Coordinates of C-alpha atoms in Angstrom, one line a residue:
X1 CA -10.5 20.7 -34.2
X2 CA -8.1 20.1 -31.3
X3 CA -5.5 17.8 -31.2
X4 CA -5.7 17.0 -27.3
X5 CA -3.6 13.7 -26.9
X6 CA -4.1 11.2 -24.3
X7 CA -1.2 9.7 -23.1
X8 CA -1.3 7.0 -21.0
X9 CA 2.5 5.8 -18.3
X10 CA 4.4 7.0 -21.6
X11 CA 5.8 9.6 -19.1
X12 CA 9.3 8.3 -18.5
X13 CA 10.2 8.1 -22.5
X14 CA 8.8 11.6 -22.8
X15 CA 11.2 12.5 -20.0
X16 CA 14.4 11.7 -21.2
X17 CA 17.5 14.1 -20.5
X18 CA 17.7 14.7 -24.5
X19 CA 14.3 14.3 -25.7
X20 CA 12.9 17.1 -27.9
X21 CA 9.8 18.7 -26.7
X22 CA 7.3 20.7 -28.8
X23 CA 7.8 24.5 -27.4
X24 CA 3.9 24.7 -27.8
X25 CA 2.7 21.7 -26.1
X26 CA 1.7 21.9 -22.3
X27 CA 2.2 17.9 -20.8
X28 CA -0.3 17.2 -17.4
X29 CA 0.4 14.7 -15.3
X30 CA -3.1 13.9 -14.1
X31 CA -5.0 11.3 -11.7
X32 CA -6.9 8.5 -13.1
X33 CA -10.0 9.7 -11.9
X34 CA -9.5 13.5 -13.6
X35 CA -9.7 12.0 -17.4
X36 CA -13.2 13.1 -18.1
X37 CA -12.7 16.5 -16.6
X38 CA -9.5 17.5 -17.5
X39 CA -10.2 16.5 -20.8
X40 CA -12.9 18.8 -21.0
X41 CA -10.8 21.7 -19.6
X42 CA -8.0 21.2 -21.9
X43 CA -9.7 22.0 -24.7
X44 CA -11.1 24.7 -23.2
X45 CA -7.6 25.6 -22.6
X46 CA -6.4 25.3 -26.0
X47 CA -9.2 27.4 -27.5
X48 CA -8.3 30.0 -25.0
X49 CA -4.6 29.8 -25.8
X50 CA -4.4 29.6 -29.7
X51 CA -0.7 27.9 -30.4
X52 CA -0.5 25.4 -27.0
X53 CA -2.2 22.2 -27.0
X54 CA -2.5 20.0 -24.0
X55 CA -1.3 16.6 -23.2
X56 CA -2.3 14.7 -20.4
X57 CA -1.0 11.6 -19.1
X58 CA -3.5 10.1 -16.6
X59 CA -2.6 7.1 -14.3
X60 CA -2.6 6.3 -10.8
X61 CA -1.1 9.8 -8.2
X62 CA 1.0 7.4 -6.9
X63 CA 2.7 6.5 -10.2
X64 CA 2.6 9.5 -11.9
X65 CA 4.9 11.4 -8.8
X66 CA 7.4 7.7 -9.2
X67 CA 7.8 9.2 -12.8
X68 CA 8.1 12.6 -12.0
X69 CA 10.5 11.6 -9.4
X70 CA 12.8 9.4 -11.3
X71 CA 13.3 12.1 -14.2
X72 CA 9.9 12.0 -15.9
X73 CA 9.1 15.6 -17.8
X74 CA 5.8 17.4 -16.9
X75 CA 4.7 21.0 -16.5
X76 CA 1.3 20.5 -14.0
X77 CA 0.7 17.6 -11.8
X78 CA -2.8 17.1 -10.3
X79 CA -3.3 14.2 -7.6
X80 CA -6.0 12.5 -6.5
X81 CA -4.8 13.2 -2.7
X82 CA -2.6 15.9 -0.6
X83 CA -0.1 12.6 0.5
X84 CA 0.9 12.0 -2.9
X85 CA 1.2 15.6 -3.5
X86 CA 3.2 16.0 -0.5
X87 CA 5.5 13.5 -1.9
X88 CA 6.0 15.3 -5.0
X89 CA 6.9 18.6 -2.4
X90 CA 9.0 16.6 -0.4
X91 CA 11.3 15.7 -3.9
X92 CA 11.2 19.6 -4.7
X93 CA 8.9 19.5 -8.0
X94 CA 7.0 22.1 -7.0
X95 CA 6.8 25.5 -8.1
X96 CA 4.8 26.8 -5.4
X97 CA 2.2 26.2 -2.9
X98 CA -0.4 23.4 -4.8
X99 CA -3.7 24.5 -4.6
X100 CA -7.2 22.2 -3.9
X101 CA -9.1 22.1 -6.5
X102 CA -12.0 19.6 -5.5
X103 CA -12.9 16.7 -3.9
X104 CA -14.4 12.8 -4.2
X105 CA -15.7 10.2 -2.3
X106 CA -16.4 6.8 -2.6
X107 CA -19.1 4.2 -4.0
X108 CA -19.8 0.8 -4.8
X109 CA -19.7 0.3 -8.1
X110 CA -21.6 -2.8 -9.1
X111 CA -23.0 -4.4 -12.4
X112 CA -26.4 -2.7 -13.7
X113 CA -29.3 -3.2 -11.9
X114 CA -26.9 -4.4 -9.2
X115 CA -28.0 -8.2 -9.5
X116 CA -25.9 -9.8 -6.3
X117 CA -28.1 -7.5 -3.8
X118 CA -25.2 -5.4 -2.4
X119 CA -26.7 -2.4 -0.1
X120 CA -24.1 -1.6 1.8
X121 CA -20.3 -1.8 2.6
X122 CA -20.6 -5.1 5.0
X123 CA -22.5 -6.9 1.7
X124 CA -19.0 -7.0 0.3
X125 CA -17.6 -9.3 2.6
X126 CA -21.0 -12.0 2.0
X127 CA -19.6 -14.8 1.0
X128 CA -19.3 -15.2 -3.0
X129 CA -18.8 -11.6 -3.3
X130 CA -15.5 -10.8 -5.7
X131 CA -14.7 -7.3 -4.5
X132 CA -11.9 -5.1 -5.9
X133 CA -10.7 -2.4 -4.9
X134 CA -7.1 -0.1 -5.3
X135 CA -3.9 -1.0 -3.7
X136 CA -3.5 0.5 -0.8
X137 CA -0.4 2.9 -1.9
X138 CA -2.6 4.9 -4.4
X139 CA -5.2 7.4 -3.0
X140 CA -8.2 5.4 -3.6
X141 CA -7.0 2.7 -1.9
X142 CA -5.8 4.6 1.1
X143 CA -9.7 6.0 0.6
X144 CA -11.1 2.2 0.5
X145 CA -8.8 1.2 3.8
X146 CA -10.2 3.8 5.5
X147 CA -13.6 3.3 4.8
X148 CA -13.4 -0.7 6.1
X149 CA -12.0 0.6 8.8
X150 CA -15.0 3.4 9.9
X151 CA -17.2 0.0 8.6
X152 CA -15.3 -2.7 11.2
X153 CA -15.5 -4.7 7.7
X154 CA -12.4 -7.1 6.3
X155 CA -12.7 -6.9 2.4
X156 CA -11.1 -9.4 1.0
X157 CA -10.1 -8.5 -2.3
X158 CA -9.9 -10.9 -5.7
X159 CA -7.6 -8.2 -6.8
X160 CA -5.6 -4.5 -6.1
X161 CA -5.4 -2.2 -9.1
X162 CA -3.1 1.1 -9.6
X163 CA -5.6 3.2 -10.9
X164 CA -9.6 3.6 -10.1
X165 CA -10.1 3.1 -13.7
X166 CA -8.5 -0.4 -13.8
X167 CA -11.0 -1.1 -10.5
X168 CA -13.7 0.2 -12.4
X169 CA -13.0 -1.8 -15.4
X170 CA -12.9 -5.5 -13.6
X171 CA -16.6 -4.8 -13.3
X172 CA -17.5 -3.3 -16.0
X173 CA -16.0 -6.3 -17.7
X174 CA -17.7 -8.7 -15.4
X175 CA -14.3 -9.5 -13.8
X176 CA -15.7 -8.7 -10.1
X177 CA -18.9 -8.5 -8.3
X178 CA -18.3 -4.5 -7.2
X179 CA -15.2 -2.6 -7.0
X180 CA -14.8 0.4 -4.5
X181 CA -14.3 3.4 -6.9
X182 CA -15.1 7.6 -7.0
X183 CA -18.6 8.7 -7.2
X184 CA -17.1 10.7 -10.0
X185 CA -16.3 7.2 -11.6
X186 CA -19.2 5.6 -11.4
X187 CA -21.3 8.5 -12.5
X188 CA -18.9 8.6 -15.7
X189 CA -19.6 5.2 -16.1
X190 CA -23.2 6.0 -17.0
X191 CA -25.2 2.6 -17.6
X192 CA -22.6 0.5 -17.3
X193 CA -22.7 0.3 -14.0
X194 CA -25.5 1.1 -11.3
X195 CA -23.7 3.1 -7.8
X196 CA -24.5 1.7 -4.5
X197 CA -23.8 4.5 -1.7
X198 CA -23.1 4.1 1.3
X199 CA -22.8 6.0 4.7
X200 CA -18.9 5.4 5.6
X201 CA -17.9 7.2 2.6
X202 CA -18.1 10.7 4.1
X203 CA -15.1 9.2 6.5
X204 CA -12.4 9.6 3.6
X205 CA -13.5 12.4 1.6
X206 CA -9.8 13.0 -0.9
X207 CA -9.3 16.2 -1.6
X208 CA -7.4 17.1 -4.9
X209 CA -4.8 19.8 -5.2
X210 CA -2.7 20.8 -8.1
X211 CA 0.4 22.1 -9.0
X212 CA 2.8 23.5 -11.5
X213 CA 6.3 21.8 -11.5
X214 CA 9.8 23.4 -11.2
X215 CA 11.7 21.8 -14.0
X216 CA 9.0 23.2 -16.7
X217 CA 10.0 24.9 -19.9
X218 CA 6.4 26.5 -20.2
X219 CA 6.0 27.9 -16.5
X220 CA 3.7 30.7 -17.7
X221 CA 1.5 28.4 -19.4
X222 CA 1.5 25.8 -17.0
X223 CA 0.8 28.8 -14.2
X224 CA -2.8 29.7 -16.8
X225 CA -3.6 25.9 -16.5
X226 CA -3.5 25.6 -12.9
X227 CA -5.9 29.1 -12.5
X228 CA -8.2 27.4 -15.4
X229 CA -8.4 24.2 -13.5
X230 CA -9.2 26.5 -10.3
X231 CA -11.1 29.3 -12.1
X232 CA -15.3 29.4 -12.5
X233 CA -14.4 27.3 -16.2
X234 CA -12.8 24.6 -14.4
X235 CA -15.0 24.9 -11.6
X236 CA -18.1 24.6 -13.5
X237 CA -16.7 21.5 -15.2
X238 CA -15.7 19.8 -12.2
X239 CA -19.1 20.1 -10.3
X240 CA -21.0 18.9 -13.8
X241 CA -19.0 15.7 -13.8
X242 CA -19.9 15.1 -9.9
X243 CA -16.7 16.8 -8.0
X244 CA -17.2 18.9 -5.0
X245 CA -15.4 22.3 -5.7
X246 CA -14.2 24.7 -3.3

């Protein structure tokens, strides 16, 4: 049995100056939108590595490299885009080059059987359409901006989450209409929710790179789960829960 842990924006009390770490646990910072997958591959990981187990925290890029930036503790940080990772450069957290790994798009995600009609990105903006979408400083909302743009649509949001999961959940929970979120999402989603693709999603296409950090304790290990992320295992993972793969 594994004891993979998912922890969820507990990164800052994990990063204090004096905390006590477990020599054999591996901590991954992770994008939202990597959960299922990197799941997966973590136990892979720890059946591959007898003595390490994995823990991810998954959240929005965007607030995962504040963390890491204001003293957080990780040894690998994945992104959902190369701008957040270039942020996380740009603070020297990187031990080496970051490497892409895969890539998403966007879809409509709208409730099953996709009662209100919606075919395509202008639908959103009909009127009594509640739309949301993620705020603009996290990479699927610099994905959904540039989608209305390539469109010419206004969306008009009821709301702008931090994380593609919180989007997918307002309609999952009936909150919204349809929410702009990762084909990878939406196909996790199952039932839940029926995908509506649509054309202008090929215009922001967010390609994923990952990265072992400087201040880790573990740097061999966190080296191995960067090449399993990017290695045929991780590859083969990736593609089956609806990334493209290099």
């Amino acid at each position: 049995m594994t004891r993979l842990a998912l922890v969820a924006l507990l990164a800052v009390a994990l990063g204090g100056c004096g905390a006590q770490r477990d020599p054999s646990t591996l901590t991954v910072f992770a994008a939202a939108s990597l959960r299922t997958s990197f799941v997966q591959i973590g136990e892979r990981f720890e059946r591959d590595h007898p003595g390490t187990s994995v823990e991810f925290s998954f959240a929005g890029s965007s607030d995962l490299v504040t963390q890491l930036t204001q003293g957080a503790y990780a040894d690998v940080f994945a992104s959902a885009d190369t701008g957040t990772m270039d942020r996380a450069a740009e603070a020297n957290l990187l031990d080496g080059a970051p490497v892409q790994f895969a890539a998403n798009t966007l879809t409509i995600a709208v409730a099953p059987g996709n009662p209100k009609g919606i075919r395509s990105l202008p639908d959103l903006s009909a009127p009594g359409i509640s739309v949301v979408r993620c705020a603009p400083q996290v990479p699927c909302g610099r994905a959904a901006s540039a989608v209305a743009e390539a469109a010419g649509v206004e969306l008009r949001p009821v709301s702008e989450e931090s994380s593609v999961t919180d989007v997918l959940h307002k309609v999952t929970s009936g909150q919204a209409d349809a929410g702009l979120v990762y084909v990878t999402d939406a196909l996790d989603a199952g039932e839940r929710v029926t995908a509506v693709d649509f054309a202008e999603a090929a215009r922001a296409v967010n390609a994923y790179p990952i990265a072992a950090l400087k201040e880790s304790q573990k740097s061999e290990a966190a080296r191995q789960f960067v090449s399993a992320v990017t290695g045929p295992v991780g590859r083969a993972v990736l593609r089956r829960n609806g990334f493209a793969v290099p």
